[in-house]
């Protein structure tokens, strides 16, 4: 998902919550309590040497032990609503399982998860992101290797896309089960472009076409010509389309020339100066997906992941269209990406039940009909076929777009140093300084390289 700016208050709240939960847990656990008083990590009663004086776990009529799982994710309100529907359906089909859900914004999620890891209070099942975050949590050794659970069929991935499945591997372990496939896309309002006399984008459009379209819309209506571009993902595409990579093949340095970052920052700064591109203050006022500029008809272009189109279209209450990011050489830059993962905590006391829920989430037709591709195009061919006949116009467009990108893209880059998430935050900060005119683009490129190399060096110690 696209990143938003973290705030001190969010971090403080997350830390306060962690300490409060610790204080309320009776000293035996750092986790929140469930409805029946068992700590959130569902710790089993301590065994005696004779196995006596233990409380027998509650069981359903079918003889299955009652289980409480904690599930945590980030996302839009649409994702929250749909996921909760799937959870209720799963609970009705599995009466011995109760699932406690937790969800938040993207930045708030990582702050909350960091506090949970520090407090030994991770959820059983948690949403995970490809790249720097999977690498970061793999290095912490807090995620379960799910390869044995796929080999014994608890999580059935027999008809999953093999390339997408490989993206969940880090340090030789299967730490994430992909929940869908997606790709970067430009979502556009065709009517706004038509009203400004601008042609719709296609496979052959370029960054120059994007700039001209944005300027034409602004001149015609006074609206912005585009949403602000989220620096880390869009710049990575920009690097790839120029035949370079974010990180070197060995992960020990950056893989691109400073000129690329200088040119990219100069391009977006120029558009801001022409009033076609929103200021950082405006961007921060429209952070929620339900409040994006395109939703309110204030910009014709929006750059983001294709799995977010469902929520964006719902918020806009009108049909929007999709195009690949601008070229030239967009096929070098574009790639299919695992939209999101589910991972299991190594400390979970119910790893098999957690795996069964993940299997249900990716393989059950009714669950996927509820989700409607909100977390990306399903990874298994059976589910894609099951959904195809009942797709609405938006989801059919997304499925077709993923097929098109699959035929016009290059393999995803999978090398990320352990400090990649910190490097991404450094890039966001550098970008803000340029947009606030505190640094010139060439100064920012040099400063970013310095900071990135320091972070990588620390991670290698």
JSON list of N, CA, C and O in Angstrom, two decimals, residues 69-71 86 90 94 97 99 123-128 144-146 149-150 153-157 165 174-179 340-345 348 350-364 367-368 379-380 383:
[
{"chain": "A", "resi": 69, "resn": "UNK", "atom": "N", "xyz": [-8.17, -16.81, 17.99]},
{"chain": "A", "resi": 69, "resn": "UNK", "atom": "CA", "xyz": [-7.08, -16.30, 17.16]},
{"chain": "A", "resi": 69, "resn": "UNK", "atom": "C", "xyz": [-7.16, -14.79, 17.11]},
{"chain": "A", "resi": 69, "resn": "UNK", "atom": "O", "xyz": [-8.25, -14.21, 17.08]},
{"chain": "A", "resi": 70, "resn": "UNK", "atom": "N", "xyz": [-6.01, -14.15, 17.08]},
{"chain": "A", "resi": 70, "resn": "UNK", "atom": "CA", "xyz": [-5.96, -12.70, 16.84]},
{"chain": "A", "resi": 70, "resn": "UNK", "atom": "C", "xyz": [-5.48, -12.47, 15.42]},
{"chain": "A", "resi": 70, "resn": "UNK", "atom": "O", "xyz": [-4.49, -13.06, 14.98]},
{"chain": "A", "resi": 71, "resn": "UNK", "atom": "N", "xyz": [-6.18, -11.60, 14.71]},
{"chain": "A", "resi": 71, "resn": "UNK", "atom": "CA", "xyz": [-5.90, -11.28, 13.31]},
{"chain": "A", "resi": 71, "resn": "UNK", "atom": "C", "xyz": [-5.72, -9.77, 13.18]},
{"chain": "A", "resi": 71, "resn": "UNK", "atom": "O", "xyz": [-6.58, -9.01, 13.63]},
{"chain": "A", "resi": 86, "resn": "UNK", "atom": "N", "xyz": [-15.75, -11.85, 6.09]},
{"chain": "A", "resi": 86, "resn": "UNK", "atom": "CA", "xyz": [-15.12, -13.16, 5.90]},
{"chain": "A", "resi": 86, "resn": "UNK", "atom": "C", "xyz": [-14.88, -13.82, 7.26]},
{"chain": "A", "resi": 86, "resn": "UNK", "atom": "O", "xyz": [-15.11, -15.02, 7.42]},
{"chain": "A", "resi": 90, "resn": "UNK", "atom": "N", "xyz": [-16.27, -17.43, 8.49]},
{"chain": "A", "resi": 90, "resn": "UNK", "atom": "CA", "xyz": [-15.36, -18.49, 8.95]},
{"chain": "A", "resi": 90, "resn": "UNK", "atom": "C", "xyz": [-15.77, -18.98, 10.34]},
{"chain": "A", "resi": 90, "resn": "UNK", "atom": "O", "xyz": [-15.79, -20.19, 10.59]},
{"chain": "A", "resi": 94, "resn": "UNK", "atom": "N", "xyz": [-16.84, -22.65, 11.52]},
{"chain": "A", "resi": 94, "resn": "UNK", "atom": "CA", "xyz": [-15.90, -23.26, 12.47]},
{"chain": "A", "resi": 94, "resn": "UNK", "atom": "C", "xyz": [-16.23, -22.76, 13.87]},
{"chain": "A", "resi": 94, "resn": "UNK", "atom": "O", "xyz": [-15.52, -21.89, 14.41]},
{"chain": "A", "resi": 97, "resn": "UNK", "atom": "N", "xyz": [-13.84, -21.74, 16.72]},
{"chain": "A", "resi": 97, "resn": "UNK", "atom": "CA", "xyz": [-12.86, -20.67, 16.53]},
{"chain": "A", "resi": 97, "resn": "UNK", "atom": "C", "xyz": [-13.51, -19.31, 16.71]},
{"chain": "A", "resi": 97, "resn": "UNK", "atom": "O", "xyz": [-14.54, -19.01, 16.10]},
{"chain": "A", "resi": 99, "resn": "UNK", "atom": "N", "xyz": [-12.33, -15.27, 16.33]},
{"chain": "A", "resi": 99, "resn": "UNK", "atom": "CA", "xyz": [-11.25, -14.45, 15.79]},
{"chain": "A", "resi": 99, "resn": "UNK", "atom": "C", "xyz": [-11.43, -13.01, 16.27]},
{"chain": "A", "resi": 99, "resn": "UNK", "atom": "O", "xyz": [-12.45, -12.38, 15.99]},
{"chain": "A", "resi": 123, "resn": "UNK", "atom": "N", "xyz": [0.02, -10.79, 17.17]},
{"chain": "A", "resi": 123, "resn": "UNK", "atom": "CA", "xyz": [-1.19, -11.54, 16.83]},
{"chain": "A", "resi": 123, "resn": "UNK", "atom": "C", "xyz": [-0.82, -12.88, 16.20]},
{"chain": "A", "resi": 123, "resn": "UNK", "atom": "O", "xyz": [0.31, -13.07, 15.74]},
{"chain": "A", "resi": 124, "resn": "UNK", "atom": "N", "xyz": [-1.78, -13.79, 16.17]},
{"chain": "A", "resi": 124, "resn": "UNK", "atom": "CA", "xyz": [-1.52, -15.10, 15.57]},
{"chain": "A", "resi": 124, "resn": "UNK", "atom": "C", "xyz": [-1.32, -14.97, 14.06]},
{"chain": "A", "resi": 124, "resn": "UNK", "atom": "O", "xyz": [-0.39, -15.56, 13.50]},
{"chain": "A", "resi": 125, "resn": "UNK", "atom": "N", "xyz": [-2.21, -14.24, 13.41]},
{"chain": "A", "resi": 125, "resn": "UNK", "atom": "CA", "xyz": [-2.14, -14.02, 11.96]},
{"chain": "A", "resi": 125, "resn": "UNK", "atom": "C", "xyz": [-2.01, -12.52, 11.73]},
{"chain": "A", "resi": 125, "resn": "UNK", "atom": "O", "xyz": [-2.77, -11.73, 12.30]},
{"chain": "A", "resi": 126, "resn": "UNK", "atom": "N", "xyz": [-1.05, -12.13, 10.91]},
{"chain": "A", "resi": 126, "resn": "UNK", "atom": "CA", "xyz": [-0.84, -10.72, 10.67]},
{"chain": "A", "resi": 126, "resn": "UNK", "atom": "C", "xyz": [-0.59, -10.46, 9.20]},
{"chain": "A", "resi": 126, "resn": "UNK", "atom": "O", "xyz": [-0.02, -11.29, 8.49]},
{"chain": "A", "resi": 127, "resn": "UNK", "atom": "N", "xyz": [-1.06, -9.31, 8.75]},
{"chain": "A", "resi": 127, "resn": "UNK", "atom": "CA", "xyz": [-0.83, -8.91, 7.37]},
{"chain": "A", "resi": 127, "resn": "UNK", "atom": "C", "xyz": [0.62, -8.44, 7.25]},
{"chain": "A", "resi": 127, "resn": "UNK", "atom": "O", "xyz": [1.15, -7.79, 8.15]},
{"chain": "A", "resi": 128, "resn": "UNK", "atom": "N", "xyz": [1.26, -8.79, 6.13]},
{"chain": "A", "resi": 128, "resn": "UNK", "atom": "CA", "xyz": [2.66, -8.44, 5.93]},
{"chain": "A", "resi": 128, "resn": "UNK", "atom": "C", "xyz": [2.83, -7.90, 4.52]},
{"chain": "A", "resi": 128, "resn": "UNK", "atom": "O", "xyz": [2.06, -8.22, 3.62]},
{"chain": "A", "resi": 144, "resn": "UNK", "atom": "N", "xyz": [6.71, -17.38, 11.43]},
{"chain": "A", "resi": 144, "resn": "UNK", "atom": "CA", "xyz": [6.76, -18.83, 11.28]},
{"chain": "A", "resi": 144, "resn": "UNK", "atom": "C", "xyz": [7.09, -19.22, 9.84]},
{"chain": "A", "resi": 144, "resn": "UNK", "atom": "O", "xyz": [6.54, -18.65, 8.89]},
{"chain": "A", "resi": 145, "resn": "UNK", "atom": "N", "xyz": [7.97, -20.21, 9.68]},
{"chain": "A", "resi": 145, "resn": "UNK", "atom": "CA", "xyz": [8.20, -20.80, 8.36]},
{"chain": "A", "resi": 145, "resn": "UNK", "atom": "C", "xyz": [7.01, -21.69, 8.04]},
{"chain": "A", "resi": 145, "resn": "UNK", "atom": "O", "xyz": [6.77, -22.71, 8.70]},
{"chain": "A", "resi": 146, "resn": "UNK", "atom": "N", "xyz": [6.24, -21.31, 7.03]},
{"chain": "A", "resi": 146, "resn": "UNK", "atom": "CA", "xyz": [5.01, -22.03, 6.69]},
{"chain": "A", "resi": 146, "resn": "UNK", "atom": "C", "xyz": [5.21, -23.11, 5.64]},
{"chain": "A", "resi": 146, "resn": "UNK", "atom": "O", "xyz": [4.24, -23.73, 5.19]},
{"chain": "A", "resi": 149, "resn": "UNK", "atom": "N", "xyz": [3.66, -26.37, 6.46]},
{"chain": "A", "resi": 149, "resn": "UNK", "atom": "CA", "xyz": [2.20, -26.31, 6.42]},
{"chain": "A", "resi": 149, "resn": "UNK", "atom": "C", "xyz": [1.66, -26.34, 5.00]},
{"chain": "A", "resi": 149, "resn": "UNK", "atom": "O", "xyz": [0.51, -26.73, 4.77]},
{"chain": "A", "resi": 150, "resn": "UNK", "atom": "N", "xyz": [2.48, -25.91, 4.02]},
{"chain": "A", "resi": 150, "resn": "UNK", "atom": "CA", "xyz": [2.08, -26.06, 2.62]},
{"chain": "A", "resi": 150, "resn": "UNK", "atom": "C", "xyz": [2.38, -27.48, 2.14]},
{"chain": "A", "resi": 150, "resn": "UNK", "atom": "O", "xyz": [1.64, -28.04, 1.33]},
{"chain": "A", "resi": 153, "resn": "UNK", "atom": "N", "xyz": [-0.31, -29.82, 3.24]},
{"chain": "A", "resi": 153, "resn": "UNK", "atom": "CA", "xyz": [-1.62, -29.49, 2.70]},
{"chain": "A", "resi": 153, "resn": "UNK", "atom": "C", "xyz": [-2.52, -28.67, 3.60]},
{"chain": "A", "resi": 153, "resn": "UNK", "atom": "O", "xyz": [-3.65, -28.36, 3.22]},
{"chain": "A", "resi": 154, "resn": "UNK", "atom": "N", "xyz": [-2.04, -28.28, 4.78]},
{"chain": "A", "resi": 154, "resn": "UNK", "atom": "CA", "xyz": [-2.87, -27.42, 5.64]},
{"chain": "A", "resi": 154, "resn": "UNK", "atom": "C", "xyz": [-3.17, -26.11, 4.94]},
{"chain": "A", "resi": 154, "resn": "UNK", "atom": "O", "xyz": [-4.28, -25.59, 5.01]},
{"chain": "A", "resi": 155, "resn": "UNK", "atom": "N", "xyz": [-2.17, -25.58, 4.26]},
{"chain": "A", "resi": 155, "resn": "UNK", "atom": "CA", "xyz": [-2.36, -24.44, 3.36]},
{"chain": "A", "resi": 155, "resn": "UNK", "atom": "C", "xyz": [-2.13, -24.96, 1.95]},
{"chain": "A", "resi": 155, "resn": "UNK", "atom": "O", "xyz": [-1.01, -25.32, 1.58]},
{"chain": "A", "resi": 156, "resn": "UNK", "atom": "N", "xyz": [-3.18, -25.03, 1.17]},
{"chain": "A", "resi": 156, "resn": "UNK", "atom": "CA", "xyz": [-3.11, -25.62, -0.18]},
{"chain": "A", "resi": 156, "resn": "UNK", "atom": "C", "xyz": [-2.72, -24.54, -1.19]},
{"chain": "A", "resi": 156, "resn": "UNK", "atom": "O", "xyz": [-3.49, -23.62, -1.47]},
{"chain": "A", "resi": 157, "resn": "UNK", "atom": "N", "xyz": [-1.50, -24.65, -1.72]},
{"chain": "A", "resi": 157, "resn": "UNK", "atom": "CA", "xyz": [-1.02, -23.69, -2.73]},
{"chain": "A", "resi": 157, "resn": "UNK", "atom": "C", "xyz": [-0.70, -24.41, -4.04]},
{"chain": "A", "resi": 157, "resn": "UNK", "atom": "O", "xyz": [0.04, -23.89, -4.88]},
{"chain": "A", "resi": 165, "resn": "UNK", "atom": "N", "xyz": [4.25, -17.08, -5.28]},
{"chain": "A", "resi": 165, "resn": "UNK", "atom": "CA", "xyz": [4.57, -17.81, -4.05]},
{"chain": "A", "resi": 165, "resn": "UNK", "atom": "C", "xyz": [6.02, -17.59, -3.64]},
{"chain": "A", "resi": 165, "resn": "UNK", "atom": "O", "xyz": [6.33, -17.46, -2.45]},
{"chain": "A", "resi": 174, "resn": "UNK", "atom": "N", "xyz": [9.52, -19.77, 4.02]},
{"chain": "A", "resi": 174, "resn": "UNK", "atom": "CA", "xyz": [8.26, -19.24, 3.51]},
{"chain": "A", "resi": 174, "resn": "UNK", "atom": "C", "xyz": [7.56, -18.50, 4.65]},
{"chain": "A", "resi": 174, "resn": "UNK", "atom": "O", "xyz": [6.88, -19.10, 5.48]},
{"chain": "A", "resi": 175, "resn": "UNK", "atom": "N", "xyz": [7.73, -17.19, 4.68]},
{"chain": "A", "resi": 175, "resn": "UNK", "atom": "CA", "xyz": [7.23, -16.38, 5.80]},
{"chain": "A", "resi": 175, "resn": "UNK", "atom": "C", "xyz": [5.94, -15.65, 5.48]},
{"chain": "A", "resi": 175, "resn": "UNK", "atom": "O", "xyz": [5.30, -15.10, 6.38]},
{"chain": "A", "resi": 176, "resn": "UNK", "atom": "N", "xyz": [5.55, -15.63, 4.20]},
{"chain": "A", "resi": 176, "resn": "UNK", "atom": "CA", "xyz": [4.32, -14.94, 3.83]},
{"chain": "A", "resi": 176, "resn": "UNK", "atom": "C", "xyz": [3.56, -15.73, 2.78]},
{"chain": "A", "resi": 176, "resn": "UNK", "atom": "O", "xyz": [4.15, -16.21, 1.80]},
{"chain": "A", "resi": 177, "resn": "UNK", "atom": "N", "xyz": [2.25, -15.90, 2.97]},
{"chain": "A", "resi": 177, "resn": "UNK", "atom": "CA", "xyz": [1.38, -16.50, 1.96]},
{"chain": "A", "resi": 177, "resn": "UNK", "atom": "C", "xyz": [0.71, -15.35, 1.21]},
{"chain": "A", "resi": 177, "resn": "UNK", "atom": "O", "xyz": [-0.04, -14.56, 1.80]},
{"chain": "A", "resi": 178, "resn": "UNK", "atom": "N", "xyz": [0.98, -15.20, -0.09]},
{"chain": "A", "resi": 178, "resn": "UNK", "atom": "CA", "xyz": [0.38, -14.09, -0.84]},
{"chain": "A", "resi": 178, "resn": "UNK", "atom": "C", "xyz": [-1.13, -14.18, -0.85]},
{"chain": "A", "resi": 178, "resn": "UNK", "atom": "O", "xyz": [-1.71, -15.26, -0.97]},
{"chain": "A", "resi": 179, "resn": "UNK", "atom": "N", "xyz": [-1.77, -13.02, -0.73]},
{"chain": "A", "resi": 179, "resn": "UNK", "atom": "CA", "xyz": [-3.24, -12.96, -0.72]},
{"chain": "A", "resi": 179, "resn": "UNK", "atom": "C", "xyz": [-3.80, -12.52, -2.06]},
{"chain": "A", "resi": 179, "resn": "UNK", "atom": "O", "xyz": [-5.01, -12.52, -2.26]},
{"chain": "A", "resi": 340, "resn": "UNK", "atom": "N", "xyz": [-0.31, -8.45, -0.89]},
{"chain": "A", "resi": 340, "resn": "UNK", "atom": "CA", "xyz": [-0.13, -8.52, 0.56]},
{"chain": "A", "resi": 340, "resn": "UNK", "atom": "C", "xyz": [0.11, -9.97, 0.93]},
{"chain": "A", "resi": 340, "resn": "UNK", "atom": "O", "xyz": [-0.17, -10.88, 0.15]},
{"chain": "A", "resi": 341, "resn": "UNK", "atom": "N", "xyz": [0.61, -10.18, 2.13]},
{"chain": "A", "resi": 341, "resn": "UNK", "atom": "CA", "xyz": [0.78, -11.53, 2.68]},
{"chain": "A", "resi": 341, "resn": "UNK", "atom": "C", "xyz": [-0.03, -11.65, 3.97]},
{"chain": "A", "resi": 341, "resn": "UNK", "atom": "O", "xyz": [-0.30, -10.66, 4.65]},
{"chain": "A", "resi": 342, "resn": "UNK", "atom": "N", "xyz": [-0.35, -12.89, 4.32]},
{"chain": "A", "resi": 342, "resn": "UNK", "atom": "CA", "xyz": [-0.64, -13.24, 5.70]},
{"chain": "A", "resi": 342, "resn": "UNK", "atom": "C", "xyz": [0.55, -14.02, 6.23]},
{"chain": "A", "resi": 342, "resn": "UNK", "atom": "O", "xyz": [1.06, -14.93, 5.55]},
{"chain": "A", "resi": 343, "resn": "UNK", "atom": "N", "xyz": [0.99, -13.69, 7.41]},
{"chain": "A", "resi": 343, "resn": "UNK", "atom": "CA", "xyz": [2.06, -14.40, 8.10]},
{"chain": "A", "resi": 343, "resn": "UNK", "atom": "C", "xyz": [1.52, -14.91, 9.43]},
{"chain": "A", "resi": 343, "resn": "UNK", "atom": "O", "xyz": [0.50, -14.44, 9.92]},
{"chain": "A", "resi": 344, "resn": "UNK", "atom": "N", "xyz": [2.24, -15.87, 10.01]},
{"chain": "A", "resi": 344, "resn": "UNK", "atom": "CA", "xyz": [1.88, -16.42, 11.32]},
{"chain": "A", "resi": 344, "resn": "UNK", "atom": "C", "xyz": [3.02, -16.14, 12.29]},
{"chain": "A", "resi": 344, "resn": "UNK", "atom": "O", "xyz": [4.19, -16.31, 11.95]},
{"chain": "A", "resi": 345, "resn": "UNK", "atom": "N", "xyz": [2.66, -15.70, 13.47]},
{"chain": "A", "resi": 345, "resn": "UNK", "atom": "CA", "xyz": [3.68, -15.43, 14.50]},
{"chain": "A", "resi": 345, "resn": "UNK", "atom": "C", "xyz": [4.30, -16.74, 14.98]},
{"chain": "A", "resi": 345, "resn": "UNK", "atom": "O", "xyz": [3.60, -17.73, 15.20]},
{"chain": "A", "resi": 348, "resn": "UNK", "atom": "N", "xyz": [2.75, -17.90, 18.24]},
{"chain": "A", "resi": 348, "resn": "UNK", "atom": "CA", "xyz": [1.35, -18.32, 18.29]},
{"chain": "A", "resi": 348, "resn": "UNK", "atom": "C", "xyz": [1.24, -19.72, 18.88]},
{"chain": "A", "resi": 348, "resn": "UNK", "atom": "O", "xyz": [1.99, -20.63, 18.53]},
{"chain": "A", "resi": 350, "resn": "UNK", "atom": "N", "xyz": [-1.44, -21.43, 18.41]},
{"chain": "A", "resi": 350, "resn": "UNK", "atom": "CA", "xyz": [-2.42, -22.11, 17.56]},
{"chain": "A", "resi": 350, "resn": "UNK", "atom": "C", "xyz": [-2.00, -21.97, 16.10]},
{"chain": "A", "resi": 350, "resn": "UNK", "atom": "O", "xyz": [-2.76, -21.48, 15.26]},
{"chain": "A", "resi": 351, "resn": "UNK", "atom": "N", "xyz": [-0.81, -22.40, 15.80]},
{"chain": "A", "resi": 351, "resn": "UNK", "atom": "CA", "xyz": [-0.26, -22.23, 14.47]},
{"chain": "A", "resi": 351, "resn": "UNK", "atom": "C", "xyz": [-1.06, -23.00, 13.41]},
{"chain": "A", "resi": 351, "resn": "UNK", "atom": "O", "xyz": [-1.29, -22.49, 12.31]},
{"chain": "A", "resi": 352, "resn": "UNK", "atom": "N", "xyz": [-1.50, -24.20, 13.72]},
{"chain": "A", "resi": 352, "resn": "UNK", "atom": "CA", "xyz": [-2.25, -24.99, 12.74]},
{"chain": "A", "resi": 352, "resn": "UNK", "atom": "C", "xyz": [-3.62, -24.34, 12.47]},
{"chain": "A", "resi": 352, "resn": "UNK", "atom": "O", "xyz": [-4.07, -24.26, 11.32]},
{"chain": "A", "resi": 353, "resn": "UNK", "atom": "N", "xyz": [-4.30, -23.86, 13.52]},
{"chain": "A", "resi": 353, "resn": "UNK", "atom": "CA", "xyz": [-5.58, -23.18, 13.32]},
{"chain": "A", "resi": 353, "resn": "UNK", "atom": "C", "xyz": [-5.38, -21.89, 12.54]},
{"chain": "A", "resi": 353, "resn": "UNK", "atom": "O", "xyz": [-6.22, -21.52, 11.70]},
{"chain": "A", "resi": 354, "resn": "UNK", "atom": "N", "xyz": [-4.28, -21.19, 12.79]},
{"chain": "A", "resi": 354, "resn": "UNK", "atom": "CA", "xyz": [-3.97, -19.97, 12.04]},
{"chain": "A", "resi": 354, "resn": "UNK", "atom": "C", "xyz": [-3.78, -20.31, 10.56]},
{"chain": "A", "resi": 354, "resn": "UNK", "atom": "O", "xyz": [-4.26, -19.60, 9.67]},
{"chain": "A", "resi": 355, "resn": "UNK", "atom": "N", "xyz": [-3.08, -21.42, 10.31]},
{"chain": "A", "resi": 355, "resn": "UNK", "atom": "CA", "xyz": [-2.85, -21.86, 8.93]},
{"chain": "A", "resi": 355, "resn": "UNK", "atom": "C", "xyz": [-4.16, -22.24, 8.24]},
{"chain": "A", "resi": 355, "resn": "UNK", "atom": "O", "xyz": [-4.36, -21.95, 7.05]},
{"chain": "A", "resi": 356, "resn": "UNK", "atom": "N", "xyz": [-5.07, -22.87, 8.97]},
{"chain": "A", "resi": 356, "resn": "UNK", "atom": "CA", "xyz": [-6.37, -23.24, 8.40]},
{"chain": "A", "resi": 356, "resn": "UNK", "atom": "C", "xyz": [-7.17, -22.00, 7.99]},
{"chain": "A", "resi": 356, "resn": "UNK", "atom": "O", "xyz": [-7.85, -22.00, 6.96]},
{"chain": "A", "resi": 357, "resn": "UNK", "atom": "N", "xyz": [-7.07, -20.93, 8.79]},
{"chain": "A", "resi": 357, "resn": "UNK", "atom": "CA", "xyz": [-7.76, -19.70, 8.43]},
{"chain": "A", "resi": 357, "resn": "UNK", "atom": "C", "xyz": [-7.16, -19.11, 7.15]},
{"chain": "A", "resi": 357, "resn": "UNK", "atom": "O", "xyz": [-7.89, -18.65, 6.27]},
{"chain": "A", "resi": 358, "resn": "UNK", "atom": "N", "xyz": [-5.83, -19.10, 7.05]},
{"chain": "A", "resi": 358, "resn": "UNK", "atom": "CA", "xyz": [-5.18, -18.57, 5.84]},
{"chain": "A", "resi": 358, "resn": "UNK", "atom": "C", "xyz": [-5.59, -19.40, 4.62]},
{"chain": "A", "resi": 358, "resn": "UNK", "atom": "O", "xyz": [-5.87, -18.85, 3.55]},
{"chain": "A", "resi": 359, "resn": "UNK", "atom": "N", "xyz": [-5.61, -20.72, 4.78]},
{"chain": "A", "resi": 359, "resn": "UNK", "atom": "CA", "xyz": [-6.02, -21.59, 3.68]},
{"chain": "A", "resi": 359, "resn": "UNK", "atom": "C", "xyz": [-7.44, -21.24, 3.23]},
{"chain": "A", "resi": 359, "resn": "UNK", "atom": "O", "xyz": [-7.73, -21.17, 2.02]},
{"chain": "A", "resi": 360, "resn": "UNK", "atom": "N", "xyz": [-8.33, -21.02, 4.20]},
{"chain": "A", "resi": 360, "resn": "UNK", "atom": "CA", "xyz": [-9.71, -20.64, 3.88]},
{"chain": "A", "resi": 360, "resn": "UNK", "atom": "C", "xyz": [-9.74, -19.31, 3.13]},
{"chain": "A", "resi": 360, "resn": "UNK", "atom": "O", "xyz": [-10.46, -19.16, 2.13]},
{"chain": "A", "resi": 361, "resn": "UNK", "atom": "N", "xyz": [-8.94, -18.37, 3.56]},
{"chain": "A", "resi": 361, "resn": "UNK", "atom": "CA", "xyz": [-8.94, -17.03, 2.99]},
{"chain": "A", "resi": 361, "resn": "UNK", "atom": "C", "xyz": [-8.53, -17.06, 1.52]},
{"chain": "A", "resi": 361, "resn": "UNK", "atom": "O", "xyz": [-9.07, -16.31, 0.71]},
{"chain": "A", "resi": 362, "resn": "UNK", "atom": "N", "xyz": [-7.58, -17.92, 1.15]},
{"chain": "A", "resi": 362, "resn": "UNK", "atom": "CA", "xyz": [-7.10, -17.92, -0.24]},
{"chain": "A", "resi": 362, "resn": "UNK", "atom": "C", "xyz": [-7.83, -18.94, -1.12]},
{"chain": "A", "resi": 362, "resn": "UNK", "atom": "O", "xyz": [-7.83, -18.77, -2.35]},
{"chain": "A", "resi": 363, "resn": "UNK", "atom": "N", "xyz": [-8.46, -19.95, -0.52]},
{"chain": "A", "resi": 363, "resn": "UNK", "atom": "CA", "xyz": [-9.01, -21.05, -1.32]},
{"chain": "A", "resi": 363, "resn": "UNK", "atom": "C", "xyz": [-10.52, -21.20, -1.28]},
{"chain": "A", "resi": 363, "resn": "UNK", "atom": "O", "xyz": [-11.07, -21.99, -2.06]},
{"chain": "A", "resi": 364, "resn": "UNK", "atom": "N", "xyz": [-11.21, -20.51, -0.40]},
{"chain": "A", "resi": 364, "resn": "UNK", "atom": "CA", "xyz": [-12.66, -20.66, -0.32]},
{"chain": "A", "resi": 364, "resn": "UNK", "atom": "C", "xyz": [-13.35, -19.69, -1.28]},
{"chain": "A", "resi": 364, "resn": "UNK", "atom": "O", "xyz": [-13.12, -18.48, -1.24]},
{"chain": "A", "resi": 367, "resn": "UNK", "atom": "N", "xyz": [-15.60, -16.97, 0.46]},
{"chain": "A", "resi": 367, "resn": "UNK", "atom": "CA", "xyz": [-14.78, -15.92, 1.08]},
{"chain": "A", "resi": 367, "resn": "UNK", "atom": "C", "xyz": [-14.26, -14.94, 0.03]},
{"chain": "A", "resi": 367, "resn": "UNK", "atom": "O", "xyz": [-14.27, -13.72, 0.22]},
{"chain": "A", "resi": 368, "resn": "UNK", "atom": "N", "xyz": [-13.83, -15.47, -1.09]},
{"chain": "A", "resi": 368, "resn": "UNK", "atom": "CA", "xyz": [-13.28, -14.61, -2.13]},
{"chain": "A", "resi": 368, "resn": "UNK", "atom": "C", "xyz": [-14.36, -13.82, -2.86]},
{"chain": "A", "resi": 368, "resn": "UNK", "atom": "O", "xyz": [-14.09, -12.72, -3.35]},
{"chain": "A", "resi": 379, "resn": "UNK", "atom": "N", "xyz": [-4.56, -15.62, -6.14]},
{"chain": "A", "resi": 379, "resn": "UNK", "atom": "CA", "xyz": [-3.35, -16.29, -6.60]},
{"chain": "A", "resi": 379, "resn": "UNK", "atom": "C", "xyz": [-3.62, -17.67, -7.17]},
{"chain": "A", "resi": 379, "resn": "UNK", "atom": "O", "xyz": [-2.77, -18.23, -7.85]},
{"chain": "A", "resi": 380, "resn": "UNK", "atom": "N", "xyz": [-4.79, -18.25, -6.88]},
{"chain": "A", "resi": 380, "resn": "UNK", "atom": "CA", "xyz": [-5.08, -19.61, -7.33]},
{"chain": "A", "resi": 380, "resn": "UNK", "atom": "C", "xyz": [-6.01, -19.59, -8.54]},
{"chain": "A", "resi": 380, "resn": "UNK", "atom": "O", "xyz": [-6.99, -18.84, -8.58]},
{"chain": "A", "resi": 383, "resn": "UNK", "atom": "N", "xyz": [-9.87, -20.22, -7.95]},
{"chain": "A", "resi": 383, "resn": "UNK", "atom": "CA", "xyz": [-10.64, -19.10, -7.42]},
{"chain": "A", "resi": 383, "resn": "UNK", "atom": "C", "xyz": [-10.85, -18.03, -8.50]},
{"chain": "A", "resi": 383, "resn": "UNK", "atom": "O", "xyz": [-11.94, -17.45, -8.59]}
]
